[in-house]
Amino acid sequence: MKIDVTTRNMNVLECFSSETRVRIIELLNAKPYNIGELAEALGLSSAIITKHIQKLGEAGIVSTENTVGKRGTQKRCSLNVDKLTLVLRTAEEEKPGSQSGFAVDLPVGQYIRHEVHPTCGLASTYKRIGMMDDPRYFDDPERMTAEHLWFASGFVEYRIPNYLVGKEVASSLSVSLEICSEAPFYNDNWPSDITFSINHIDVATWTCPGDFGSKRGKYTPEWWVDTQYGLLKVLSITDEGTFIDGVRFSDIRIHQLNIQAGQELLFRISSPESAANCGNCGGVSLFGKNFGNYPQDIRVTITV
């Protein structure tokens, strides 16, 4: 997990300002714990531990799942990342000529194909676009203004502009986006297996812990009362494999995608409907630069 030390990443940086949260990470480094076990180990109430776990979950550091225990359903907690790198000189990476390649931002409403199933919908900064839970509005021209979209199952697919020239071949590709599950209204504990694909090759499936709405998103419009924000995830495909926030998710390497000048680049985000194909069928919610906690659209970077 690579984090720029900027104010937009305060939700991650603040996780380490609490001794309790650092002690939780130390415990989870050894094995998963449920809330009660963490409370007993740290000598704190379950309510306090739950709040700390929620903050660690929002930052993408800890993931949770409901399991059946001797006393009913328990929330099992585990580490979601192996390492975190803080980048202090963020401007250095942006200097022209530091590396060849290009970066583009894709608005969430600029998908070229879709197949979505309710619950679903779109919203701009100012209003809902069309009717709720009616997939037909995903074809509405006004979708281009969408800053937030969601669907319970299906996919949206984006075309990434390809600015490679001549014999240039991509040596790495990264996609940064704010994303979470999709539950009716919202549910912070609503796991969803979300698959990312490049040119119809499934490169990684990540389990989002929930659909977050218990507190207002930093950039979410005041009139919006549903899902508030997602988690900032960075998908990276290099010559070493495919990673999400620095954690290896598959053996798919960049050369297998054969990204070169003149080739169409397609990026798909999907959540299957059938439990036979998906252990956690919890849908997808996407956020643009004027929704959620991060002022960015879907940011794609390709290096040569």
Coordinates of N, CA and C in Angstrom, one line a residue, residues 117-268:
H117 N -27.8 -4.6 -12.6 CA -29.0 -5.1 -12.0 C -29.3 -4.4 -10.7
P118 N -30.6 -4.1 -10.4 CA -30.9 -3.4 -9.2 C -30.4 -4.2 -7.9
T119 N -30.1 -3.4 -6.8 CA -30.3 -2.0 -6.7 C -29.2 -1.3 -7.6
C120 N -29.6 -0.2 -8.3 CA -28.7 0.5 -9.1 C -29.1 1.9 -9.3
G121 N -28.2 2.8 -9.8 CA -28.5 4.2 -10.0 C -27.3 5.0 -10.3
L122 N -27.6 6.3 -10.6 CA -26.5 7.3 -10.8 C -26.9 8.6 -10.1
A123 N -25.9 9.3 -9.8 CA -26.1 10.7 -9.2 C -25.0 11.6 -9.7
S124 N -25.5 12.8 -10.0 CA -24.5 13.9 -10.3 C -24.3 14.7 -9.0
T125 N -23.5 15.8 -9.1 CA -23.3 16.6 -7.9 C -24.6 17.2 -7.4
Y126 N -25.6 17.4 -8.3 CA -26.8 18.1 -7.9 C -28.0 17.3 -7.8
K127 N -28.1 16.1 -8.4 CA -29.4 15.4 -8.4 C -29.1 13.9 -8.7
R128 N -30.2 13.1 -8.5 CA -30.2 11.8 -9.0 C -30.4 11.8 -10.5
I129 N -29.9 10.9 -11.3 CA -30.0 10.9 -12.7 C -31.1 9.8 -13.0
G130 N -32.2 10.2 -13.4 CA -33.3 9.2 -13.7 C -33.9 8.6 -12.5
M131 N -34.5 7.5 -12.7 CA -35.2 6.8 -11.6 C -34.3 5.8 -10.9
M132 N -34.5 5.6 -9.6 CA -33.7 4.6 -8.9 C -34.1 3.2 -9.4
D133 N -33.1 2.3 -9.4 CA -33.2 0.9 -9.6 C -33.8 0.6 -11.0
D134 N -33.6 1.5 -12.0 CA -34.0 1.3 -13.4 C -32.8 1.3 -14.2
P135 N -32.3 0.1 -14.7 CA -31.0 0.1 -15.5 C -31.1 0.9 -16.7
R136 N -32.3 1.2 -17.3 CA -32.3 1.9 -18.5 C -31.6 3.3 -18.4
Y137 N -31.6 3.9 -17.2 CA -31.0 5.2 -17.1 C -29.5 5.2 -17.2
F138 N -28.9 4.0 -17.2 CA -27.4 3.9 -17.4 C -27.1 4.2 -18.9
D139 N -28.1 4.3 -19.7 CA -27.9 4.7 -21.1 C -28.2 6.2 -21.3
D140 N -28.7 6.8 -20.3 CA -29.1 8.2 -20.4 C -27.9 9.1 -20.7
P141 N -28.0 10.0 -21.7 CA -26.8 10.9 -22.0 C -26.3 11.6 -20.8
E142 N -27.2 11.9 -19.8 CA -26.8 12.7 -18.6 C -25.9 11.9 -17.7
R143 N -25.7 10.6 -18.0 CA -24.8 9.7 -17.2 C -23.4 10.3 -17.2
M144 N -23.0 11.0 -18.3 CA -21.7 11.6 -18.4 C -21.4 12.6 -17.3
T145 N -22.4 13.1 -16.6 CA -22.2 14.0 -15.5 C -22.2 13.3 -14.1
A146 N -22.3 12.0 -14.2 CA -22.4 11.2 -12.9 C -21.1 11.3 -12.1
E147 N -21.3 11.5 -10.8 CA -20.1 11.5 -9.9 C -20.2 10.3 -8.9
H148 N -21.3 9.6 -9.0 CA -21.5 8.4 -8.2 C -22.4 7.4 -8.9
L149 N -22.0 6.1 -9.0 CA -22.9 5.1 -9.5 C -22.8 3.9 -8.7
W150 N -23.9 3.0 -8.8 CA -23.9 1.8 -8.0 C -24.8 0.8 -8.7
F151 N -24.4 -0.5 -8.4 CA -25.2 -1.6 -8.9 C -25.0 -2.8 -8.0
A152 N -26.1 -3.7 -7.9 CA -26.0 -4.8 -7.1 C -25.2 -6.0 -7.7
S153 N -25.3 -6.1 -9.0 CA -24.5 -7.1 -9.8 C -24.4 -6.6 -11.2
G154 N -23.4 -7.2 -11.9 CA -23.2 -6.8 -13.3 C -21.8 -6.2 -13.5
F155 N -21.7 -5.2 -14.4 CA -20.4 -4.6 -14.7 C -20.6 -3.3 -15.4
V156 N -19.5 -2.4 -15.2 CA -19.3 -1.3 -16.1 C -17.9 -1.4 -16.7
E157 N -17.8 -0.9 -17.9 CA -16.5 -1.1 -18.6 C -16.1 0.3 -19.2
Y158 N -14.9 0.6 -19.1 CA -14.3 1.9 -19.5 C -13.3 1.7 -20.6
R159 N -13.2 2.6 -21.6 CA -12.1 2.6 -22.5 C -11.0 3.6 -22.1
I160 N -9.8 3.0 -21.9 CA -8.7 3.9 -21.5 C -8.0 4.4 -22.7
P161 N -7.9 5.7 -22.9 CA -7.2 6.3 -24.0 C -5.7 5.7 -24.1
N162 N -5.3 5.3 -25.2 CA -4.0 4.8 -25.4 C -3.1 5.8 -26.2
Y163 N -2.2 6.4 -25.4 CA -1.3 7.4 -26.0 C 0.1 6.9 -26.3
L164 N 0.3 5.5 -26.3 CA 1.6 5.0 -26.6 C 1.8 5.2 -28.1
V165 N 3.1 5.4 -28.5 CA 3.4 5.6 -29.9 C 4.5 4.7 -30.3
G166 N 4.6 4.4 -31.7 CA 5.6 3.6 -32.2 C 5.7 2.2 -31.7
K167 N 6.9 1.9 -31.2 CA 7.1 0.5 -30.6 C 7.0 0.5 -29.1
E168 N 6.5 1.6 -28.5 CA 6.4 1.6 -27.0 C 5.5 0.5 -26.5
V169 N 5.9 -0.2 -25.5 CA 5.1 -1.2 -24.8 C 5.0 -0.9 -23.3
A170 N 3.8 -1.0 -22.7 CA 3.7 -0.7 -21.3 C 4.5 -1.6 -20.4
S171 N 5.2 -1.0 -19.5 CA 5.9 -1.8 -18.5 C 5.2 -1.9 -17.2
S172 N 4.1 -1.0 -17.0 CA 3.3 -1.1 -15.8 C 2.0 -0.3 -16.0
L173 N 1.0 -0.7 -15.3 CA -0.3 -0.1 -15.4 C -0.9 0.0 -14.0
S174 N -1.4 1.2 -13.6 CA -2.0 1.3 -12.3 C -3.4 2.0 -12.4
V175 N -4.3 1.6 -11.6 CA -5.6 2.2 -11.6 C -5.9 2.6 -10.2
S176 N -6.2 3.8 -9.9 CA -6.6 4.3 -8.6 C -8.0 4.8 -8.6
L177 N -8.8 4.3 -7.6 CA -10.2 4.6 -7.7 C -10.8 4.4 -6.3
E178 N -11.9 5.2 -6.0 CA -12.6 5.1 -4.7 C -13.8 4.2 -5.0
I179 N -14.0 3.1 -4.2 CA -14.9 2.1 -4.5 C -15.4 1.4 -3.2
C180 N -16.6 0.9 -3.2 CA -17.1 0.0 -2.1 C -18.2 -0.9 -2.5
S181 N -18.8 -1.6 -1.6 CA -19.9 -2.5 -2.0 C -21.2 -1.7 -2.2
E182 N -22.3 -2.4 -2.5 CA -23.6 -1.7 -2.7 C -24.6 -2.5 -2.0
A183 N -25.1 -1.9 -0.9 CA -26.2 -2.5 -0.1 C -27.4 -1.6 -0.2
P184 N -28.7 -2.1 0.0 CA -29.8 -1.2 0.0 C -29.6 -0.1 1.1
F185 N -29.7 1.1 0.7 CA -29.4 2.3 1.6 C -27.9 2.2 1.9
Y186 N -27.5 1.6 3.0 CA -26.0 1.3 3.2 C -25.9 0.3 4.3
N187 N -24.8 -0.3 4.4 CA -24.5 -1.3 5.4 C -23.0 -1.4 5.5
D188 N -22.4 -0.9 6.6 CA -20.9 -0.9 6.8 C -20.3 -2.3 6.8
N189 N -21.1 -3.3 7.1 CA -20.7 -4.7 7.1 C -21.4 -5.5 5.9
W190 N -21.0 -5.3 4.7 CA -21.6 -5.9 3.5 C -20.5 -6.3 2.5
P191 N -19.8 -7.4 2.8 CA -18.7 -7.8 1.9 C -19.1 -8.0 0.5
S192 N -18.3 -7.7 -0.4 CA -18.5 -7.9 -1.9 C -17.2 -8.2 -2.6
D193 N -17.3 -9.3 -3.4 CA -16.1 -9.7 -4.2 C -16.2 -8.9 -5.5
I194 N -15.3 -8.0 -5.7 CA -15.3 -7.1 -6.9 C -14.1 -7.5 -7.8
T195 N -14.4 -7.8 -9.0 CA -13.3 -8.2 -10.0 C -12.9 -7.1 -10.9
F196 N -11.6 -6.9 -11.1 CA -11.1 -6.0 -12.0 C -10.5 -6.7 -13.2
S197 N -10.8 -6.2 -14.4 CA -10.4 -6.9 -15.6 C -9.8 -5.9 -16.6
I198 N -8.7 -6.3 -17.3 CA -8.1 -5.5 -18.4 C -8.2 -6.3 -19.7
N199 N -8.8 -5.7 -20.7 CA -9.0 -6.4 -22.0 C -9.5 -7.8 -21.8
H200 N -10.6 -7.9 -20.9 CA -11.3 -9.2 -20.7 C -10.4 -10.2 -20.0
I201 N -9.3 -9.8 -19.4 CA -8.5 -10.7 -18.6 C -8.8 -10.3 -17.1
D202 N -9.3 -11.2 -16.3 CA -9.5 -11.0 -14.9 C -8.1 -10.9 -14.2
V203 N -7.8 -9.8 -13.7 CA -6.4 -9.6 -13.1 C -6.5 -9.7 -11.6
A204 N -7.6 -9.4 -10.9 CA -7.7 -9.5 -9.5 C -9.1 -9.4 -9.0
T205 N -9.4 -10.1 -7.9 CA -10.7 -10.0 -7.3 C -10.5 -9.6 -5.8
W206 N -11.0 -8.5 -5.4 CA -10.8 -8.0 -4.1 C -12.1 -8.0 -3.3
T207 N -12.1 -8.3 -2.1 CA -13.3 -8.3 -1.2 C -13.4 -7.0 -0.4
C208 N -14.4 -6.2 -0.8 CA -14.6 -5.0 -0.1 C -15.4 -5.3 1.2
P209 N -15.1 -4.7 2.4 CA -15.8 -5.1 3.6 C -17.1 -4.5 3.8
G210 N -17.5 -3.5 3.0 CA -18.8 -2.9 3.3 C -19.2 -1.8 2.3
D211 N -20.4 -1.3 2.6 CA -21.0 -0.1 1.9 C -21.1 1.0 2.9
F212 N -20.3 2.0 2.8 CA -20.1 2.9 4.0 C -21.0 4.1 3.9
G213 N -21.7 4.3 5.0 CA -22.6 5.5 5.1 C -22.9 6.0 6.5
S214 N -22.2 5.4 7.5 CA -22.5 5.8 8.9 C -22.0 7.2 9.2
K215 N -21.1 7.8 8.4 CA -20.7 9.2 8.5 C -20.6 9.8 7.2
R216 N -20.7 11.1 7.1 CA -20.7 11.8 5.8 C -19.4 11.8 5.1
G217 N -19.4 11.6 3.8 CA -18.2 11.7 3.0 C -17.7 13.1 2.9
K218 N -16.4 13.3 2.8 CA -15.8 14.6 2.8 C -16.3 15.5 1.7
Y219 N -16.5 14.9 0.5 CA -16.9 15.6 -0.7 C -18.3 15.3 -1.1
T220 N -19.0 14.5 -0.4 CA -20.3 14.1 -0.8 C -21.3 15.3 -0.6
P221 N -22.1 15.6 -1.6 CA -23.0 16.7 -1.5 C -24.0 16.6 -0.3
E222 N -24.3 17.7 0.3 CA -25.1 17.7 1.5 C -26.5 17.1 1.3
W223 N -27.1 17.1 0.1 CA -28.4 16.6 -0.1 C -28.4 15.1 -0.2
W224 N -27.3 14.4 -0.4 CA -27.2 13.0 -0.5 C -27.3 12.3 0.8
V225 N -28.2 11.3 0.9 CA -28.4 10.6 2.2 C -28.1 9.1 2.2
D226 N -27.6 8.6 1.1 CA -27.3 7.2 0.9 C -25.8 6.9 1.2
T227 N -25.3 5.9 0.5 CA -23.8 5.6 0.6 C -23.0 6.9 0.5
Q228 N -22.0 7.0 1.4 CA -21.3 8.3 1.6 C -19.9 8.3 1.0
Y229 N -19.2 7.2 1.0 CA -17.8 7.1 0.6 C -17.4 5.7 0.3
G230 N -16.2 5.6 -0.3 CA -15.6 4.2 -0.5 C -14.2 4.2 0.1
L231 N -13.5 3.2 -0.3 CA -12.1 3.0 0.0 C -11.2 3.3 -1.2
L232 N -10.1 4.0 -1.0 CA -9.2 4.3 -2.1 C -8.4 3.1 -2.4
K233 N -8.5 2.5 -3.5 CA -7.7 1.3 -3.8 C -6.8 1.6 -5.1
V234 N -5.7 1.0 -5.1 CA -4.7 1.1 -6.2 C -4.4 -0.2 -6.7
L235 N -4.9 -0.5 -7.9 CA -4.6 -1.7 -8.7 C -3.3 -1.5 -9.5
S236 N -2.3 -2.4 -9.3 CA -1.1 -2.2 -10.1 C -0.7 -3.5 -10.8
I237 N -0.4 -3.4 -12.0 CA 0.1 -4.6 -12.8 C 1.5 -4.3 -13.3
T238 N 2.4 -5.1 -12.9 CA 3.8 -4.9 -13.3 C 4.4 -6.2 -13.8
D239 N 5.8 -6.2 -14.0 CA 6.4 -7.4 -14.5 C 6.6 -8.4 -13.3
E240 N 6.1 -8.1 -12.1 CA 6.2 -9.0 -11.0 C 4.8 -9.6 -10.7
G241 N 3.8 -9.1 -11.2 CA 2.4 -9.6 -10.9 C 1.4 -8.5 -10.8
T242 N 0.3 -8.9 -10.2 CA -0.8 -7.9 -10.0 C -1.0 -7.7 -8.5
F243 N -1.1 -6.4 -8.1 CA -1.1 -6.0 -6.7 C -2.3 -5.1 -6.5
I244 N -2.9 -5.1 -5.3 CA -3.8 -4.1 -4.8 C -3.2 -3.5 -3.5
D245 N -2.9 -2.2 -3.5 CA -2.3 -1.5 -2.4 C -1.0 -2.3 -1.9
G246 N -0.3 -2.8 -2.9 CA 1.0 -3.4 -2.6 C 0.9 -4.9 -2.2
V247 N -0.3 -5.4 -2.1 CA -0.5 -6.8 -1.7 C -0.7 -7.6 -3.0
R248 N 0.0 -8.7 -3.2 CA -0.1 -9.5 -4.4 C -1.4 -10.2 -4.5
F249 N -2.1 -10.1 -5.6 CA -3.4 -10.7 -5.8 C -3.5 -11.7 -6.9
S250 N -2.6 -11.7 -7.8 CA -2.5 -12.7 -8.9 C -1.2 -12.7 -9.5
D251 N -0.9 -13.7 -10.4 CA 0.3 -13.8 -11.1 C 0.2 -13.2 -12.5
I252 N -0.9 -12.5 -12.8 CA -1.0 -11.9 -14.1 C 0.1 -10.7 -14.2
R253 N 0.9 -10.8 -15.2 CA 2.0 -9.8 -15.4 C 1.7 -8.9 -16.6
I254 N 2.3 -7.7 -16.6 CA 2.0 -6.7 -17.6 C 2.2 -7.2 -19.0
H255 N 3.2 -8.0 -19.2 CA 3.5 -8.5 -20.6 C 2.4 -9.4 -21.1
Q256 N 1.6 -10.0 -20.2 CA 0.5 -10.9 -20.6 C -0.6 -10.0 -21.2
L257 N -0.7 -8.8 -20.9 CA -1.7 -7.9 -21.4 C -1.3 -7.3 -22.8
N258 N 0.0 -7.3 -23.1 CA 0.5 -6.9 -24.4 C 0.0 -5.5 -24.8
I259 N 0.1 -4.6 -23.8 CA -0.3 -3.2 -24.1 C 0.7 -2.4 -24.9
Q260 N 0.3 -2.1 -26.1 CA 1.2 -1.4 -27.0 C 0.5 -0.4 -27.9
A261 N 1.2 0.4 -28.6 CA 0.5 1.5 -29.4 C -0.5 0.8 -30.4
G262 N -1.6 1.5 -30.5 CA -2.7 1.1 -31.4 C -3.6 0.0 -30.8
Q263 N -3.4 -0.5 -29.6 CA -4.2 -1.5 -29.0 C -5.3 -0.9 -28.2
E264 N -6.5 -1.4 -28.3 CA -7.6 -0.9 -27.5 C -7.4 -1.3 -26.0
L265 N -7.7 -0.4 -25.1 CA -7.5 -0.7 -23.7 C -8.9 -0.6 -23.0
L266 N -9.3 -1.7 -22.4 CA -10.6 -1.8 -21.7 C -10.4 -2.2 -20.3
F267 N -11.1 -1.4 -19.4 CA -11.0 -1.7 -17.9 C -12.4 -2.0 -17.4
R268 N -12.7 -3.1 -16.9 CA -14.0 -3.5 -16.4 C -14.0 -3.8 -14.9

